[in-house]
């Protein structure tokens, strides 16, 4: 039986996963090695993990949001030599919205003979560490997402964003013009409605247009990556693919028209969204109509 407080996993639900992440990085990073010829280097300890690691579920989708600083210790050696070099690595930002990392490397010795070992750590050990970061988001979702998700009654009901396949698109047979209507697809018949809304925002029409279309701005208010650019004929995906559609008309500061669907709708069915922006003296009026 589904939890009536969050039917369909639609509402925002959040879990702090920082302690799990600390153990994860300790398990995954300690022992990471690089060996090339006579040189070798190894991560010996995770000294600290600080910041935020959160897993969220909203509108049936798991969303990972994290930004942490990680400090490591390492050792490096040259085969046949008794000399070893040790030091620390600080990665100031391991975040959900970046795939490039800064490695601040320090060494206990500053002699000329130690430089090749420090360079080896930078050139060969850090790429091995990066590989561990590349799978962190999916591991975070797999380990913590299942018990956040409230299962429904459907045979394919599973946490979206953990394991989900896109439904094949089917051609829509009929289109709803307005009001309450009926749509038929190859597999089902269902009713539709139209929605009309109006709201005012204290900003310019150009700013509101950008906030609704620019991928960087949209990712802020959706708190998730955006797939696609704002251009007529271009497709877009929001909330990790839970919302998808296509821009059909764009007039900067005035008009946004798009097809729009939720992943759980019958395959191939898209609604039509029309947004008109009206610049007022000190605000902008947004008039929205969504049919189907």
PDB file of C-alpha atoms in Angstrom:
ATOM      1  CA  UNK A   1       0.000   0.000   0.000  1.00  0.00           C
ATOM      2  CA  UNK A   2       1.457   3.363  -0.999  1.00  0.00           C
ATOM      3  CA  UNK A   3       2.132   6.055   1.594  1.00  0.00           C
ATOM      4  CA  UNK A   4      -0.714   8.583   1.255  1.00  0.00           C
ATOM      5  CA  UNK A   5       1.668  11.340   2.430  1.00  0.00           C
ATOM      6  CA  UNK A   6       3.759  11.010  -0.707  1.00  0.00           C
ATOM      7  CA  UNK A   7       1.605   9.278  -3.289  1.00  0.00           C
ATOM      8  CA  UNK A   8       3.541   8.577  -6.461  1.00  0.00           C
ATOM      9  CA  UNK A   9       6.738   9.825  -4.777  1.00  0.00           C
ATOM     10  CA  UNK A  10       5.726  13.270  -6.039  1.00  0.00           C
ATOM     11  CA  UNK A  11       6.656  15.491  -3.112  1.00  0.00           C
ATOM     12  CA  UNK A  12      10.151  16.508  -2.077  1.00  0.00           C
ATOM     13  CA  UNK A  13      11.815  14.062   0.289  1.00  0.00           C
ATOM     14  CA  UNK A  14      15.416  14.474   1.398  1.00  0.00           C
ATOM     15  CA  UNK A  15      18.051  12.316   3.088  1.00  0.00           C
ATOM     16  CA  UNK A  16      21.405  13.439   4.496  1.00  0.00           C
ATOM     17  CA  UNK A  17      23.977  10.917   3.236  1.00  0.00           C
ATOM     18  CA  UNK A  18      27.189  12.569   4.451  1.00  0.00           C
ATOM     19  CA  UNK A  19      28.069   9.833   6.940  1.00  0.00           C
ATOM     20  CA  UNK A  20      27.468   7.171   4.293  1.00  0.00           C
ATOM     21  CA  UNK A  21      29.675   9.137   1.888  1.00  0.00           C
ATOM     22  CA  UNK A  22      32.517   9.304   4.427  1.00  0.00           C
ATOM     23  CA  UNK A  23      32.554   5.520   4.715  1.00  0.00           C
ATOM     24  CA  UNK A  24      32.158   5.156   0.944  1.00  0.00           C
ATOM     25  CA  UNK A  25      35.183   7.299   0.149  1.00  0.00           C
ATOM     26  CA  UNK A  26      37.215   5.563   2.845  1.00  0.00           C
ATOM     27  CA  UNK A  27      36.363   2.163   1.330  1.00  0.00           C
ATOM     28  CA  UNK A  28      36.839   3.208  -2.296  1.00  0.00           C
ATOM     29  CA  UNK A  29      39.829   5.570  -2.156  1.00  0.00           C
ATOM     30  CA  UNK A  30      42.157   3.970   0.378  1.00  0.00           C
ATOM     31  CA  UNK A  31      44.383   1.547  -1.509  1.00  0.00           C
ATOM     32  CA  UNK A  32      43.944   3.295  -4.869  1.00  0.00           C
ATOM     33  CA  UNK A  33      47.282   2.785  -6.624  1.00  0.00           C
ATOM     34  CA  UNK A  34      49.222   3.743  -9.710  1.00  0.00           C
ATOM     35  CA  UNK A  35      52.227   1.727 -10.882  1.00  0.00           C
ATOM     36  CA  UNK A  36      54.242   2.586 -13.984  1.00  0.00           C
ATOM     37  CA  UNK A  37      57.699   1.131 -14.472  1.00  0.00           C
ATOM     38  CA  UNK A  38      59.791   1.681 -11.350  1.00  0.00           C
ATOM     39  CA  UNK A  39      57.439   4.242  -9.811  1.00  0.00           C
ATOM     40  CA  UNK A  40      54.393   3.575  -7.656  1.00  0.00           C
ATOM     41  CA  UNK A  41      51.998   5.641  -5.561  1.00  0.00           C
ATOM     42  CA  UNK A  42      49.081   4.792  -3.269  1.00  0.00           C
ATOM     43  CA  UNK A  43      46.348   6.531  -1.305  1.00  0.00           C
ATOM     44  CA  UNK A  44      46.969   5.534   2.315  1.00  0.00           C
ATOM     45  CA  UNK A  45      44.104   7.258   4.126  1.00  0.00           C
ATOM     46  CA  UNK A  46      41.086   9.525   3.799  1.00  0.00           C
ATOM     47  CA  UNK A  47      41.744  12.214   6.382  1.00  0.00           C
ATOM     48  CA  UNK A  48      38.516  14.189   6.071  1.00  0.00           C
ATOM     49  CA  UNK A  49      35.295  14.545   4.073  1.00  0.00           C
ATOM     50  CA  UNK A  50      33.379  17.768   4.733  1.00  0.00           C
ATOM     51  CA  UNK A  51      30.409  19.408   3.054  1.00  0.00           C
ATOM     52  CA  UNK A  52      26.939  18.257   2.012  1.00  0.00           C
ATOM     53  CA  UNK A  53      25.694  15.026   0.474  1.00  0.00           C
ATOM     54  CA  UNK A  54      21.933  14.809  -0.009  1.00  0.00           C
ATOM     55  CA  UNK A  55      19.701  12.418  -1.899  1.00  0.00           C
ATOM     56  CA  UNK A  56      16.279  13.736  -2.827  1.00  0.00           C
ATOM     57  CA  UNK A  57      13.177  12.245  -4.345  1.00  0.00           C
ATOM     58  CA  UNK A  58      10.709  14.471  -6.155  1.00  0.00           C
ATOM     59  CA  UNK A  59       8.113  13.767  -8.786  1.00  0.00           C
ATOM     60  CA  UNK A  60       9.174  10.136  -8.871  1.00  0.00           C
ATOM     61  CA  UNK A  61      12.855  10.921  -9.529  1.00  0.00           C
ATOM     62  CA  UNK A  62      15.958  10.497  -7.413  1.00  0.00           C
ATOM     63  CA  UNK A  63      18.172  13.570  -7.447  1.00  0.00           C
ATOM     64  CA  UNK A  64      21.678  13.568  -5.944  1.00  0.00           C
ATOM     65  CA  UNK A  65      22.978  16.930  -4.714  1.00  0.00           C
ATOM     66  CA  UNK A  66      26.420  17.047  -3.141  1.00  0.00           C
ATOM     67  CA  UNK A  67      29.463  19.255  -2.748  1.00  0.00           C
ATOM     68  CA  UNK A  68      32.302  18.046  -0.520  1.00  0.00           C
ATOM     69  CA  UNK A  69      35.971  18.713   0.138  1.00  0.00           C
ATOM     70  CA  UNK A  70      38.126  15.608   0.506  1.00  0.00           C
ATOM     71  CA  UNK A  71      41.610  15.390   2.021  1.00  0.00           C
ATOM     72  CA  UNK A  72      43.777  12.312   1.416  1.00  0.00           C
ATOM     73  CA  UNK A  73      47.229  11.070   2.385  1.00  0.00           C
ATOM     74  CA  UNK A  74      49.544   9.272  -0.055  1.00  0.00           C
ATOM     75  CA  UNK A  75      52.925   7.633  -0.354  1.00  0.00           C
ATOM     76  CA  UNK A  76      55.123   7.151  -3.411  1.00  0.00           C
ATOM     77  CA  UNK A  77      58.303   5.178  -4.010  1.00  0.00           C
ATOM     78  CA  UNK A  78      60.841   4.177  -6.633  1.00  0.00           C
ATOM     79  CA  UNK A  79      61.673   0.505  -7.006  1.00  0.00           C
ATOM     80  CA  UNK A  80      65.145  -0.373  -5.750  1.00  0.00           C
ATOM     81  CA  UNK A  81      65.402   2.790  -3.670  1.00  0.00           C
ATOM     82  CA  UNK A  82      64.899   3.109   0.074  1.00  0.00           C
ATOM     83  CA  UNK A  83      63.617   6.645  -0.311  1.00  0.00           C
ATOM     84  CA  UNK A  84      59.871   7.167  -0.192  1.00  0.00           C
ATOM     85  CA  UNK A  85      57.817  10.309  -0.394  1.00  0.00           C
ATOM     86  CA  UNK A  86      54.584  11.022   1.436  1.00  0.00           C
ATOM     87  CA  UNK A  87      52.152  13.890   1.393  1.00  0.00           C
ATOM     88  CA  UNK A  88      48.543  14.987   1.139  1.00  0.00           C
ATOM     89  CA  UNK A  89      46.013  15.689  -1.584  1.00  0.00           C
ATOM     90  CA  UNK A  90      43.167  18.155  -1.112  1.00  0.00           C
ATOM     91  CA  UNK A  91      40.275  18.062  -3.572  1.00  0.00           C
ATOM     92  CA  UNK A  92      38.329  21.243  -2.710  1.00  0.00           C
ATOM     93  CA  UNK A  93      35.209  20.398  -4.712  1.00  0.00           C
ATOM     94  CA  UNK A  94      33.698  17.035  -5.516  1.00  0.00           C
ATOM     95  CA  UNK A  95      30.216  18.048  -6.648  1.00  0.00           C
ATOM     96  CA  UNK A  96      27.181  16.702  -8.488  1.00  0.00           C
ATOM     97  CA  UNK A  97      27.468  19.320 -11.225  1.00  0.00           C
ATOM     98  CA  UNK A  98      31.149  18.976 -12.141  1.00  0.00           C
ATOM     99  CA  UNK A  99      33.299  16.336 -13.793  1.00  0.00           C
ATOM    100  CA  UNK A 100      36.625  18.162 -13.474  1.00  0.00           C
ATOM    101  CA  UNK A 101      38.566  18.215 -10.226  1.00  0.00           C
ATOM    102  CA  UNK A 102      41.340  20.307  -8.743  1.00  0.00           C
ATOM    103  CA  UNK A 103      44.058  18.342  -6.933  1.00  0.00           C
ATOM    104  CA  UNK A 104      46.142  20.361  -4.478  1.00  0.00           C
ATOM    105  CA  UNK A 105      49.167  18.131  -3.818  1.00  0.00           C
ATOM    106  CA  UNK A 106      51.728  18.687  -1.088  1.00  0.00           C
ATOM    107  CA  UNK A 107      54.772  16.597  -0.196  1.00  0.00           C
ATOM    108  CA  UNK A 108      56.786  16.162   2.977  1.00  0.00           C
ATOM    109  CA  UNK A 109      60.083  16.712   1.188  1.00  0.00           C
ATOM    110  CA  UNK A 110      61.000  19.561  -1.096  1.00  0.00           C
ATOM    111  CA  UNK A 111      64.296  18.187  -2.371  1.00  0.00           C
ATOM    112  CA  UNK A 112      65.052  17.940  -6.060  1.00  0.00           C
ATOM    113  CA  UNK A 113      65.157  14.135  -5.846  1.00  0.00           C
ATOM    114  CA  UNK A 114      61.571  14.094  -4.533  1.00  0.00           C
ATOM    115  CA  UNK A 115      60.068  16.032  -7.433  1.00  0.00           C
ATOM    116  CA  UNK A 116      59.701  13.033  -9.806  1.00  0.00           C
ATOM    117  CA  UNK A 117      57.623  11.190  -7.195  1.00  0.00           C
ATOM    118  CA  UNK A 118      55.361  14.178  -6.589  1.00  0.00           C
ATOM    119  CA  UNK A 119      54.889  14.642 -10.331  1.00  0.00           C
ATOM    120  CA  UNK A 120      54.059  10.944 -10.604  1.00  0.00           C
ATOM    121  CA  UNK A 121      51.299  11.374  -8.034  1.00  0.00           C
ATOM    122  CA  UNK A 122      49.853  14.275 -10.008  1.00  0.00           C
ATOM    123  CA  UNK A 123      50.077  12.615 -13.405  1.00  0.00           C
ATOM    124  CA  UNK A 124      49.251   8.980 -12.602  1.00  0.00           C
ATOM    125  CA  UNK A 125      47.568   8.667  -9.205  1.00  0.00           C
ATOM    126  CA  UNK A 126      45.014  11.483  -9.522  1.00  0.00           C
ATOM    127  CA  UNK A 127      43.395   9.981 -12.677  1.00  0.00           C
ATOM    128  CA  UNK A 128      42.790   6.781 -10.711  1.00  0.00           C
ATOM    129  CA  UNK A 129      41.094   8.820  -7.988  1.00  0.00           C
ATOM    130  CA  UNK A 130      38.947  10.576 -10.599  1.00  0.00           C
ATOM    131  CA  UNK A 131      37.639   7.195 -11.783  1.00  0.00           C
ATOM    132  CA  UNK A 132      36.219   6.589  -8.297  1.00  0.00           C
ATOM    133  CA  UNK A 133      34.422   9.948  -8.341  1.00  0.00           C
ATOM    134  CA  UNK A 134      32.820   9.208 -11.713  1.00  0.00           C
ATOM    135  CA  UNK A 135      30.666   6.401 -10.287  1.00  0.00           C
ATOM    136  CA  UNK A 136      29.809   8.095  -6.986  1.00  0.00           C
ATOM    137  CA  UNK A 137      26.438   9.521  -8.060  1.00  0.00           C
ATOM    138  CA  UNK A 138      25.065   6.173  -9.221  1.00  0.00           C
ATOM    139  CA  UNK A 139      26.480   4.336  -6.204  1.00  0.00           C
ATOM    140  CA  UNK A 140      24.874   6.947  -3.931  1.00  0.00           C
ATOM    141  CA  UNK A 141      21.477   6.399  -5.554  1.00  0.00           C
ATOM    142  CA  UNK A 142      21.734   2.613  -5.566  1.00  0.00           C
ATOM    143  CA  UNK A 143      22.776   2.386  -1.923  1.00  0.00           C
ATOM    144  CA  UNK A 144      20.363   4.937  -0.455  1.00  0.00           C
ATOM    145  CA  UNK A 145      17.518   5.407  -2.916  1.00  0.00           C
ATOM    146  CA  UNK A 146      15.588   2.166  -2.725  1.00  0.00           C
ATOM    147  CA  UNK A 147      14.173   2.574   0.779  1.00  0.00           C
ATOM    148  CA  UNK A 148      13.356   6.255   0.109  1.00  0.00           C
ATOM    149  CA  UNK A 149      11.055   5.211  -2.715  1.00  0.00           C
ATOM    150  CA  UNK A 150       7.469   4.275  -1.847  1.00  0.00           C
ATOM    151  CA  UNK A 151       6.436   1.453  -4.184  1.00  0.00           C
ATOM    152  CA  UNK A 152       3.098   1.648  -5.912  1.00  0.00           C
ATOM    153  CA  UNK A 153       0.944  -1.070  -7.388  1.00  0.00           C
ATOM    154  CA  UNK A 154       2.328  -1.088 -10.935  1.00  0.00           C
ATOM    155  CA  UNK A 155       4.346  -4.103 -12.128  1.00  0.00           C
ATOM    156  CA  UNK A 156       7.172  -1.842 -13.307  1.00  0.00           C
ATOM    157  CA  UNK A 157       7.082   0.516 -10.351  1.00  0.00           C
ATOM    158  CA  UNK A 158      10.681   1.278  -9.336  1.00  0.00           C
ATOM    159  CA  UNK A 159      12.701   4.283  -8.206  1.00  0.00           C
ATOM    160  CA  UNK A 160      13.126   6.516 -11.239  1.00  0.00           C
ATOM    161  CA  UNK A 161      16.685   7.642 -11.661  1.00  0.00           C
ATOM    162  CA  UNK A 162      17.997   4.357 -10.205  1.00  0.00           C
ATOM    163  CA  UNK A 163      16.897   2.079 -12.989  1.00  0.00           C
ATOM    164  CA  UNK A 164      14.480   3.352 -15.596  1.00  0.00           C
ATOM    165  CA  UNK A 165      13.929   2.746 -19.288  1.00  0.00           C
ATOM    166  CA  UNK A 166      12.323   5.247 -21.643  1.00  0.00           C
ATOM    167  CA  UNK A 167       8.933   4.176 -22.993  1.00  0.00           C
ATOM    168  CA  UNK A 168       8.752   3.840 -26.774  1.00  0.00           C
ATOM    169  CA  UNK A 169       6.986   6.746 -28.432  1.00  0.00           C
ATOM    170  CA  UNK A 170       3.757   6.035 -30.281  1.00  0.00           C
ATOM    171  CA  UNK A 171       1.962   8.274 -32.726  1.00  0.00           C
ATOM    172  CA  UNK A 172      -0.940  10.137 -31.229  1.00  0.00           C
ATOM    173  CA  UNK A 173      -4.188   9.466 -33.066  1.00  0.00           C
ATOM    174  CA  UNK A 174      -6.292  12.403 -31.967  1.00  0.00           C
ATOM    175  CA  UNK A 175      -5.598  15.803 -30.451  1.00  0.00           C
ATOM    176  CA  UNK A 176      -7.558  17.638 -27.784  1.00  0.00           C
ATOM    177  CA  UNK A 177      -8.495  21.160 -28.844  1.00  0.00           C
ATOM    178  CA  UNK A 178      -9.614  22.611 -25.518  1.00  0.00           C
ATOM    179  CA  UNK A 179     -11.482  21.889 -22.306  1.00  0.00           C
ATOM    180  CA  UNK A 180     -12.128  18.291 -21.349  1.00  0.00           C
ATOM    181  CA  UNK A 181     -11.376  15.846 -24.125  1.00  0.00           C
ATOM    182  CA  UNK A 182     -10.463  12.302 -24.988  1.00  0.00           C
ATOM    183  CA  UNK A 183      -7.209  11.028 -26.477  1.00  0.00           C
ATOM    184  CA  UNK A 184      -6.691   7.610 -28.007  1.00  0.00           C
ATOM    185  CA  UNK A 185      -3.349   5.888 -28.488  1.00  0.00           C
ATOM    186  CA  UNK A 186      -2.567   2.405 -29.713  1.00  0.00           C
ATOM    187  CA  UNK A 187      -2.870   1.006 -26.189  1.00  0.00           C
ATOM    188  CA  UNK A 188      -5.291   3.155 -24.230  1.00  0.00           C
ATOM    189  CA  UNK A 189      -7.973   5.840 -24.157  1.00  0.00           C
ATOM    190  CA  UNK A 190      -7.879   8.565 -21.538  1.00  0.00           C
ATOM    191  CA  UNK A 191      -9.379  11.954 -20.734  1.00  0.00           C
ATOM    192  CA  UNK A 192      -7.531  15.261 -20.757  1.00  0.00           C
ATOM    193  CA  UNK A 193      -8.123  18.768 -19.424  1.00  0.00           C
ATOM    194  CA  UNK A 194      -6.841  22.284 -20.065  1.00  0.00           C
ATOM    195  CA  UNK A 195      -5.117  24.457 -17.456  1.00  0.00           C
ATOM    196  CA  UNK A 196      -5.001  28.260 -17.490  1.00  0.00           C
ATOM    197  CA  UNK A 197      -2.912  30.230 -15.023  1.00  0.00           C
ATOM    198  CA  UNK A 198      -1.644  33.789 -14.602  1.00  0.00           C
ATOM    199  CA  UNK A 199       0.980  35.179 -12.245  1.00  0.00           C
ATOM    200  CA  UNK A 200       3.113  38.300 -11.882  1.00  0.00           C
ATOM    201  CA  UNK A 201       6.865  38.319 -11.201  1.00  0.00           C
ATOM    202  CA  UNK A 202       8.869  41.311 -10.053  1.00  0.00           C
ATOM    203  CA  UNK A 203      11.442  41.206 -12.834  1.00  0.00           C
ATOM    204  CA  UNK A 204      11.761  42.132 -16.475  1.00  0.00           C
ATOM    205  CA  UNK A 205      10.198  40.026 -19.220  1.00  0.00           C
ATOM    206  CA  UNK A 206      13.667  39.215 -20.559  1.00  0.00           C
ATOM    207  CA  UNK A 207      14.797  37.975 -17.142  1.00  0.00           C
ATOM    208  CA  UNK A 208      11.715  35.795 -16.741  1.00  0.00           C
ATOM    209  CA  UNK A 209      12.155  34.414 -20.257  1.00  0.00           C
ATOM    210  CA  UNK A 210      15.767  33.483 -19.442  1.00  0.00           C
ATOM    211  CA  UNK A 211      14.797  31.925 -16.119  1.00  0.00           C
ATOM    212  CA  UNK A 212      12.321  29.651 -17.885  1.00  0.00           C
ATOM    213  CA  UNK A 213      14.579  28.665 -20.800  1.00  0.00           C
ATOM    214  CA  UNK A 214      18.286  29.069 -20.026  1.00  0.00           C
ATOM    215  CA  UNK A 215      19.608  25.629 -18.950  1.00  0.00           C
ATOM    216  CA  UNK A 216      21.828  27.076 -16.207  1.00  0.00           C
ATOM    217  CA  UNK A 217      18.957  29.017 -14.650  1.00  0.00           C
ATOM    218  CA  UNK A 218      16.489  26.156 -15.061  1.00  0.00           C
ATOM    219  CA  UNK A 219      18.900  23.781 -13.296  1.00  0.00           C
ATOM    220  CA  UNK A 220      18.815  26.095 -10.258  1.00  0.00           C
ATOM    221  CA  UNK A 221      15.062  26.052  -9.710  1.00  0.00           C
ATOM    222  CA  UNK A 222      14.694  22.392 -10.682  1.00  0.00           C
ATOM    223  CA  UNK A 223      17.771  21.473  -8.585  1.00  0.00           C
ATOM    224  CA  UNK A 224      18.773  18.989 -11.283  1.00  0.00           C
ATOM    225  CA  UNK A 225      20.746  18.937 -14.539  1.00  0.00           C
ATOM    226  CA  UNK A 226      18.942  20.070 -17.711  1.00  0.00           C
ATOM    227  CA  UNK A 227      19.273  18.190 -20.991  1.00  0.00           C
ATOM    228  CA  UNK A 228      18.830  20.384 -24.049  1.00  0.00           C
ATOM    229  CA  UNK A 229      19.113  23.987 -25.222  1.00  0.00           C
ATOM    230  CA  UNK A 230      16.371  26.541 -25.795  1.00  0.00           C
ATOM    231  CA  UNK A 231      15.858  26.723 -29.555  1.00  0.00           C
ATOM    232  CA  UNK A 232      12.854  26.187 -31.776  1.00  0.00           C
ATOM    233  CA  UNK A 233      12.666  22.516 -32.695  1.00  0.00           C
ATOM    234  CA  UNK A 234      15.046  21.489 -29.890  1.00  0.00           C
ATOM    235  CA  UNK A 235      14.053  18.893 -27.309  1.00  0.00           C
ATOM    236  CA  UNK A 236      14.552  19.200 -23.552  1.00  0.00           C
ATOM    237  CA  UNK A 237      14.459  16.992 -20.459  1.00  0.00           C
ATOM    238  CA  UNK A 238      14.000  18.131 -16.856  1.00  0.00           C
ATOM    239  CA  UNK A 239      14.170  16.338 -13.499  1.00  0.00           C
ATOM    240  CA  UNK A 240      16.410  13.547 -14.871  1.00  0.00           C
ATOM    241  CA  UNK A 241      14.019  12.910 -17.761  1.00  0.00           C
ATOM    242  CA  UNK A 242      10.789  12.874 -15.737  1.00  0.00           C
ATOM    243  CA  UNK A 243       9.628  15.863 -17.828  1.00  0.00           C
ATOM    244  CA  UNK A 244      10.402  16.046 -21.539  1.00  0.00           C
ATOM    245  CA  UNK A 245       9.236  17.975 -24.572  1.00  0.00           C
ATOM    246  CA  UNK A 246      10.176  20.181 -27.517  1.00  0.00           C
ATOM    247  CA  UNK A 247      10.284  23.941 -28.057  1.00  0.00           C
ATOM    248  CA  UNK A 248       7.938  24.868 -30.888  1.00  0.00           C
ATOM    249  CA  UNK A 249       8.094  28.670 -30.683  1.00  0.00           C
ATOM    250  CA  UNK A 250      10.378  31.097 -28.867  1.00  0.00           C
ATOM    251  CA  UNK A 251      10.165  34.889 -28.956  1.00  0.00           C
ATOM    252  CA  UNK A 252      12.585  36.388 -26.452  1.00  0.00           C
ATOM    253  CA  UNK A 253      10.818  38.222 -23.679  1.00  0.00           C
ATOM    254  CA  UNK A 254       7.382  37.452 -25.121  1.00  0.00           C
ATOM    255  CA  UNK A 255       6.462  33.863 -25.997  1.00  0.00           C
ATOM    256  CA  UNK A 256       7.396  30.305 -25.058  1.00  0.00           C
ATOM    257  CA  UNK A 257       5.556  27.428 -26.704  1.00  0.00           C
ATOM    258  CA  UNK A 258       6.412  23.766 -26.232  1.00  0.00           C
ATOM    259  CA  UNK A 259       5.152  20.232 -26.207  1.00  0.00           C
ATOM    260  CA  UNK A 260       5.368  18.766 -22.716  1.00  0.00           C
ATOM    261  CA  UNK A 261       4.847  15.402 -21.047  1.00  0.00           C
ATOM    262  CA  UNK A 262       5.451  13.505 -17.830  1.00  0.00           C
ATOM    263  CA  UNK A 263       7.251  10.173 -18.135  1.00  0.00           C
ATOM    264  CA  UNK A 264       4.355   8.350 -16.464  1.00  0.00           C
ATOM    265  CA  UNK A 265       1.822   9.520 -19.076  1.00  0.00           C
ATOM    266  CA  UNK A 266       0.727   7.069 -21.780  1.00  0.00           C
ATOM    267  CA  UNK A 267       3.539   6.610 -24.278  1.00  0.00           C
ATOM    268  CA  UNK A 268       3.568   9.171 -27.081  1.00  0.00           C
ATOM    269  CA  UNK A 269       1.116  11.604 -25.484  1.00  0.00           C
ATOM    270  CA  UNK A 270       2.257  15.233 -25.249  1.00  0.00           C
ATOM    271  CA  UNK A 271       0.374  18.252 -23.979  1.00  0.00           C
ATOM    272  CA  UNK A 272       0.789  21.724 -25.499  1.00  0.00           C
ATOM    273  CA  UNK A 273       2.076  24.577 -23.334  1.00  0.00           C
ATOM    274  CA  UNK A 274       1.811  28.232 -24.331  1.00  0.00           C
ATOM    275  CA  UNK A 275       3.317  30.960 -22.142  1.00  0.00           C
ATOM    276  CA  UNK A 276       2.875  34.655 -22.938  1.00  0.00           C
ATOM    277  CA  UNK A 277       4.973  37.271 -21.108  1.00  0.00           C
ATOM    278  CA  UNK A 278       3.641  40.809 -20.760  1.00  0.00           C
ATOM    279  CA  UNK A 279       5.987  43.544 -19.553  1.00  0.00           C
ATOM    280  CA  UNK A 280       4.211  45.784 -17.024  1.00  0.00           C
ATOM    281  CA  UNK A 281       5.504  48.967 -15.398  1.00  0.00           C
ATOM    282  CA  UNK A 282       7.340  47.205 -12.556  1.00  0.00           C
ATOM    283  CA  UNK A 283       6.711  43.500 -13.147  1.00  0.00           C
ATOM    284  CA  UNK A 284       5.979  40.880 -15.769  1.00  0.00           C
ATOM    285  CA  UNK A 285       2.721  38.983 -16.159  1.00  0.00           C
ATOM    286  CA  UNK A 286       3.009  35.333 -17.165  1.00  0.00           C
ATOM    287  CA  UNK A 287      -0.110  33.846 -18.769  1.00  0.00           C
ATOM    288  CA  UNK A 288       0.043  30.098 -19.200  1.00  0.00           C
ATOM    289  CA  UNK A 289      -2.307  27.719 -20.976  1.00  0.00           C
ATOM    290  CA  UNK A 290      -1.665  23.996 -21.111  1.00  0.00           C
ATOM    291  CA  UNK A 291      -3.963  21.773 -23.170  1.00  0.00           C
ATOM    292  CA  UNK A 292      -4.084  18.007 -23.339  1.00  0.00           C
TER     293      UNK A 292
END
